[in-house]
Short mmCIF file of C-alpha atoms in Angstrom, two decimals:
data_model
loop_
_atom_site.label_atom_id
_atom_site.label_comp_id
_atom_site.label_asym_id
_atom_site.label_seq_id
_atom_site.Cartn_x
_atom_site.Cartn_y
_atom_site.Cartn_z
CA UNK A 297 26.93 0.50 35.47
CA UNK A 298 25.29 2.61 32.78
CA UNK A 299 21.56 2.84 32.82
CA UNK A 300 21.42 3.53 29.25
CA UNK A 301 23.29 0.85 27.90
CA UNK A 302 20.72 -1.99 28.46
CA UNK A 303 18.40 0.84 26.37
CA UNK A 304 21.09 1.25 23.70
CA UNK A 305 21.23 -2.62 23.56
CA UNK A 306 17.50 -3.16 23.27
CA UNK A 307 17.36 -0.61 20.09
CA UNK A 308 20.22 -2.14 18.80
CA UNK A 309 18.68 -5.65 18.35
CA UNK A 310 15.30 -3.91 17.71
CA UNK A 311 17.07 -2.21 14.58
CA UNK A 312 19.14 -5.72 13.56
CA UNK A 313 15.31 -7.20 13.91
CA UNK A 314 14.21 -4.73 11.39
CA UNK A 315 17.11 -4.58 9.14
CA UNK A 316 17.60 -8.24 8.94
CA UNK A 317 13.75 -8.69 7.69
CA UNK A 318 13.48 -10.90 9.76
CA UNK A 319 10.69 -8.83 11.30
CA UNK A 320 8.73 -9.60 8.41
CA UNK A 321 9.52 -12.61 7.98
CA UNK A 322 7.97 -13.26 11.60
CA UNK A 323 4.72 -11.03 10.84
CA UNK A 324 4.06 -13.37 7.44
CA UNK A 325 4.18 -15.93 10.00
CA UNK A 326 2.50 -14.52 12.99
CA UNK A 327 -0.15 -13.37 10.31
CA UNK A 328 -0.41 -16.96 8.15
CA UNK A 329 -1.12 -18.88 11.65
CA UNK A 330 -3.51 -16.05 12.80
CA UNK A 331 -5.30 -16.91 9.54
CA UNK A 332 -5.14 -20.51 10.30
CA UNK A 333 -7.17 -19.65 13.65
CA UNK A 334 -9.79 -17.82 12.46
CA UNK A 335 -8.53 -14.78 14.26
CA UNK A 336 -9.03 -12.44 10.89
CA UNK A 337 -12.23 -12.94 10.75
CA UNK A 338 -12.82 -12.50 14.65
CA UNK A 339 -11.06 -9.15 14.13
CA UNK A 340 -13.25 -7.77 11.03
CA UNK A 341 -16.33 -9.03 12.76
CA UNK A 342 -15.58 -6.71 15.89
CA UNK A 343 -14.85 -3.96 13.53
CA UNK A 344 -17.49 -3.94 12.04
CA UNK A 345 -19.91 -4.13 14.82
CA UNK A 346 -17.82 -1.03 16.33
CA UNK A 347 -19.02 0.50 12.89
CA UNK A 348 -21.95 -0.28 12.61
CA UNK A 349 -22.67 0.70 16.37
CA UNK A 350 -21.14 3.99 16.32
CA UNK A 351 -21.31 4.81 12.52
CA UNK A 352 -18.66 4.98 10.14
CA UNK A 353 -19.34 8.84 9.96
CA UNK A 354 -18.39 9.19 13.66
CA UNK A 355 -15.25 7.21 13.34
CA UNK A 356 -11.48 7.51 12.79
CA UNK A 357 -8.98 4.65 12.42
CA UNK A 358 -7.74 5.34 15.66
CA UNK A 359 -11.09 4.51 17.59
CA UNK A 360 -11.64 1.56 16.15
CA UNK A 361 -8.63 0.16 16.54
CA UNK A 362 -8.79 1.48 20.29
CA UNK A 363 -12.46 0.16 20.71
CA UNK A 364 -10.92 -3.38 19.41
CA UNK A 365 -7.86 -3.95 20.34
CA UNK A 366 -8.15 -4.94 24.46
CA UNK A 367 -10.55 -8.43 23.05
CA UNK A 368 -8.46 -8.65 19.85
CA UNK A 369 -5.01 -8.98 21.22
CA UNK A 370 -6.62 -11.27 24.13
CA UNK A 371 -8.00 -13.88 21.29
CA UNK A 372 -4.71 -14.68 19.85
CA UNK A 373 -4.16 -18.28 20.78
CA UNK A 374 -1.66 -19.09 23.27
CA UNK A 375 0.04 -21.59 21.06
CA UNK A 376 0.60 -18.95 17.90
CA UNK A 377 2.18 -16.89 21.20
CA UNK A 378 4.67 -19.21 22.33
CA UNK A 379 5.78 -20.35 18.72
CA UNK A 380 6.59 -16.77 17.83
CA UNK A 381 8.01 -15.70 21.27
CA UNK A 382 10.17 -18.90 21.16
CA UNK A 383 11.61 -17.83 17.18
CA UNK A 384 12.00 -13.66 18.23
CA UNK A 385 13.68 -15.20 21.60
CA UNK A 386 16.12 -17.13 19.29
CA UNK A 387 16.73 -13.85 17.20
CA UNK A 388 17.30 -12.14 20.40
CA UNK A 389 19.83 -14.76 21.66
CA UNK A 390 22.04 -14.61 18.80
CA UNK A 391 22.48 -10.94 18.38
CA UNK A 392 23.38 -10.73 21.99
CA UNK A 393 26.08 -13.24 21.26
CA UNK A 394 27.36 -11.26 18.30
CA UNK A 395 27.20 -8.10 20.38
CA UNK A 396 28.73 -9.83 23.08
CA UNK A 397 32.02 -10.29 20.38
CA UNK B 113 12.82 -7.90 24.97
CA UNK B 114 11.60 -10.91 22.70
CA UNK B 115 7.98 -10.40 24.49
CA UNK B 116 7.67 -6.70 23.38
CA UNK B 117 8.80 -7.47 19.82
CA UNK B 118 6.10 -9.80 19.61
CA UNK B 119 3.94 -7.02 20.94
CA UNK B 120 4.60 -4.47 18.36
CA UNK B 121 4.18 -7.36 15.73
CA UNK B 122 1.39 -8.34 16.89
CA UNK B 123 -0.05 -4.50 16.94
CA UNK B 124 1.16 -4.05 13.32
CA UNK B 125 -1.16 -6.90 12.24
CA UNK B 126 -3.91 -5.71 14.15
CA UNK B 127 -4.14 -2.21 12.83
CA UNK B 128 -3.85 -3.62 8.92
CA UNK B 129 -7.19 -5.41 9.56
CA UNK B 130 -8.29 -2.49 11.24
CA UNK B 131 -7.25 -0.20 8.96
CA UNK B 132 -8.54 -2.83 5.48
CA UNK B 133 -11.79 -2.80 7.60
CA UNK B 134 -12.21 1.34 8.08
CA UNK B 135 -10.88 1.97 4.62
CA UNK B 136 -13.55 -0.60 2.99
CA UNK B 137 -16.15 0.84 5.71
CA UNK B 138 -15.85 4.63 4.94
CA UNK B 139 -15.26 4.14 0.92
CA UNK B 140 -18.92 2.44 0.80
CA UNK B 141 -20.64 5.20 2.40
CA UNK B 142 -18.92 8.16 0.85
CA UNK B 143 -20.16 6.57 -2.68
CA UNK B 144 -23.70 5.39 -2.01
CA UNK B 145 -23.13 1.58 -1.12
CA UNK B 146 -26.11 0.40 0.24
CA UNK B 147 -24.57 -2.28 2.78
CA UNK B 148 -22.05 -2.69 4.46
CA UNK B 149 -20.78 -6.25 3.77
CA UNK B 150 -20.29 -9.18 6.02
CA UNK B 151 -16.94 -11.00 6.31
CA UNK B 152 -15.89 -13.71 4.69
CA UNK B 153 -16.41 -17.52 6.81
CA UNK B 154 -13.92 -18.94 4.55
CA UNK B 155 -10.28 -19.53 6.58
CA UNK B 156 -8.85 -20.25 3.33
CA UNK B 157 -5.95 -18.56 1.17
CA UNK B 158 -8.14 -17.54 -1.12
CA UNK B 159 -11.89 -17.23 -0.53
CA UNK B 160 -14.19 -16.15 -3.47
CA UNK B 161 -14.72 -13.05 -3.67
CA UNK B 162 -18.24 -11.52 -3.33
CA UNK B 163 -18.98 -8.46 -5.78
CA UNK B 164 -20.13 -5.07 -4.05
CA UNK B 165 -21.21 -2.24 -6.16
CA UNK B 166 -21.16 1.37 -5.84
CA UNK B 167 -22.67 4.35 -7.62
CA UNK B 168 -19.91 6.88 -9.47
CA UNK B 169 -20.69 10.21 -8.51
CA UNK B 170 -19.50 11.81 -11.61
CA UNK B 171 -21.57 9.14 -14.35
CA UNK B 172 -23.88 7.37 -11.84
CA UNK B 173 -23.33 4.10 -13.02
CA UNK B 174 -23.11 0.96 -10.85
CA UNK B 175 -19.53 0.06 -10.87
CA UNK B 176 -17.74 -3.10 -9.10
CA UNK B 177 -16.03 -2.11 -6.21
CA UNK B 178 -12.58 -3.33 -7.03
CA UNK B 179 -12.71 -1.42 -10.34
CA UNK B 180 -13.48 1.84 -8.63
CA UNK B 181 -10.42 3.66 -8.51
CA UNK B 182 -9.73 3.08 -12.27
CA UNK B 183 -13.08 3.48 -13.21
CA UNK B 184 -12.86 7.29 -11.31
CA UNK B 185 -9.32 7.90 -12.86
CA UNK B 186 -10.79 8.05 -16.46
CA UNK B 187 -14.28 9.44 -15.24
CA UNK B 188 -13.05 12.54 -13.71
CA UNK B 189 -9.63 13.17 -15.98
CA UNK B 190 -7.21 12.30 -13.37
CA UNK B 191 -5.89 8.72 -15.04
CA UNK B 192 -2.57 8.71 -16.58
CA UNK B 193 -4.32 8.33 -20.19
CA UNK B 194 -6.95 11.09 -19.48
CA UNK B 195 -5.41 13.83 -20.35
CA UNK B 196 -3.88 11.82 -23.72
CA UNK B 197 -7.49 11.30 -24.75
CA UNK B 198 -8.99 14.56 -23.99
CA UNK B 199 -6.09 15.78 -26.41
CA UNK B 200 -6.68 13.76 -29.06
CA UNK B 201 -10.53 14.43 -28.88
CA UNK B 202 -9.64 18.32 -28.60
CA UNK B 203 -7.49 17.98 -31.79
CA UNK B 204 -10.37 16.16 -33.54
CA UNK B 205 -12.81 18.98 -33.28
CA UNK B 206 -10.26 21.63 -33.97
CA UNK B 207 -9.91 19.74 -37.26
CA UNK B 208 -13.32 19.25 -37.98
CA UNK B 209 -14.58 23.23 -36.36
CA UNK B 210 -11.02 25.74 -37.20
CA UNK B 211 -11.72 27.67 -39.89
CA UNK B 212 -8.78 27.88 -42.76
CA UNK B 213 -6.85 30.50 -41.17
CA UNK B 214 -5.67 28.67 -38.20
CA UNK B 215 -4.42 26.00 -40.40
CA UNK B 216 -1.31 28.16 -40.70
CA UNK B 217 -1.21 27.55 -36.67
CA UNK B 218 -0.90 24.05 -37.06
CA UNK B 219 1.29 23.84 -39.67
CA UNK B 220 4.07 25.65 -37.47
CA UNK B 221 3.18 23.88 -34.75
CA UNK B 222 4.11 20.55 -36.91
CA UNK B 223 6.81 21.96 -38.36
CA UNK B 224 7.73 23.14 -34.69
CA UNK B 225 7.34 18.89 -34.25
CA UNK B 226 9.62 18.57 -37.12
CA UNK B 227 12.16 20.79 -35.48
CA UNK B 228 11.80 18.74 -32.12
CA UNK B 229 12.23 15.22 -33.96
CA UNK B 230 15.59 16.69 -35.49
CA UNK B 231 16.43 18.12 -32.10
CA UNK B 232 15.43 15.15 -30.65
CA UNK B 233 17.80 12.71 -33.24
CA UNK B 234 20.81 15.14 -32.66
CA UNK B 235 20.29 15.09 -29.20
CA UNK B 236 20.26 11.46 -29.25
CA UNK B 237 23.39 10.91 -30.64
CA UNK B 238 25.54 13.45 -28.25
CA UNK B 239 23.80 11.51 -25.63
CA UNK B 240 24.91 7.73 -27.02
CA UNK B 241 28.83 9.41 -26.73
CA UNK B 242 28.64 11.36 -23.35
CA UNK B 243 27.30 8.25 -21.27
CA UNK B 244 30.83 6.37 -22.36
CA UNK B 245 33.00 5.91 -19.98
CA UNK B 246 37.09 5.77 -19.99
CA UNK B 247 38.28 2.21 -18.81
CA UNK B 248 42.18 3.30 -19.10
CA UNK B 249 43.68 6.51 -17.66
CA UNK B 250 44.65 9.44 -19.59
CA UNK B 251 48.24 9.92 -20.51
CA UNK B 252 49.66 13.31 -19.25
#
């Protein structure tokens, strides 16, 4: 059994995900239900309260989105998970079958 | 597998707002805005849009925020038209300031045009024949 082919595997639907666009077709998605939530809006409000706490002076990109992203990624509705989880799942599946060929 | 793709998408959307928000954040402080704005309630496509000023550094005018970076092309010469204008303004006072003798200078110089427009016309017409293409082989 090779180790590495379950890696190999993994990049290759990663780079069919990509390639496809279906990868953005599934962040328009992911990001038009987000939207639909309210979850933009939670995420600029905690931005900016980061900013305005520390100073925008004091900050780079990459702290903010550190400070943020723990709450962020926890208020993403379970529902908006499962529907996209259940569509990548579906990509997954069928790539596997063509591999599988 | 599915579960970490969903992850990364998920992290891609997270650092645009993150990054829309920082952007916005550090542009109003490094020219003078004097708040830094709230977001928008609105959950709809398109929510109005509120107009934030800032102060030019160059001309210190008030300018809209989402005319900035226009507004500073022209202001400090960087645009894609500046540097047309600035000519055309420099030729205007050389034609009103030059004394006679450099007339001579710009008459070359438009008959150096001249030369370039014929240049230009011959040029043109080597180029219409070279971009053909042969559809049928050569006969050796």
């Amino acid at each position: 059994i090779d180790p590495m082919a379950d890696e190999r595997l993994k990049e290759a639907v990663e780079m069919a995900f990509l390639a496809s666009g279906e990868r953005e077709r599934v962040r328009d998605l992911l990001e038009s239900r987000l939207r639909e939530h309210g979850w933009q809006f939670l995420v600029k409000q905690l931005c900016k309260e980061c900013i305005n706490n520390r100073g925008i002076e004091q900050l780079s990109f990459e702290e903010i989105y550190t400070d943020v992203r723990a709450e962020a990624r926890a208020k993403v509705p379970d529902e908006v998970k499962r529907e996209l989880l259940a569509i990548i799942s579906n990509f997954v599946r069928k790539e596997l079958q063509i591999d599988e060929m | 597998m599915a579960e970490g793709m969903l992850d990364y998408v998920l992290d891609l959307s997270l650092m645009n707002e993150v990054f829309t928000e920082h952007r916005s954040a550090s542009l109003m402080a490094r020219f003078g805005a004097t708040h830094y704005p709230e977001p928008s309630t609105s959950t709809s496509e398109s929510p109005v849009r509120k107009q934030y000023d800032v102060i030019c550094p160059e001309c210190k005018r008030s300018i809209a925020a989402v005319r900035f970076a226009p507004h500073l092309d022209k202001c400090i010469g960087m645009g894609r038209n500046s540097s047309r204008v600035a000519r055309q303004k420099m030729q205007q006072g050389n034609q009103e300031d030059v004394p006679s003798d450099s007339h001579s200078e710009d008459e070359v110089m438009v008959s150096n045009d001249d030369d370039d427009v014929d240049w230009t016309t011959k040029r043109k017409k080597v180029g219409k024949g070279r971009n053909r293409t042969r559809k049928k082989p050569r006969n050796e």
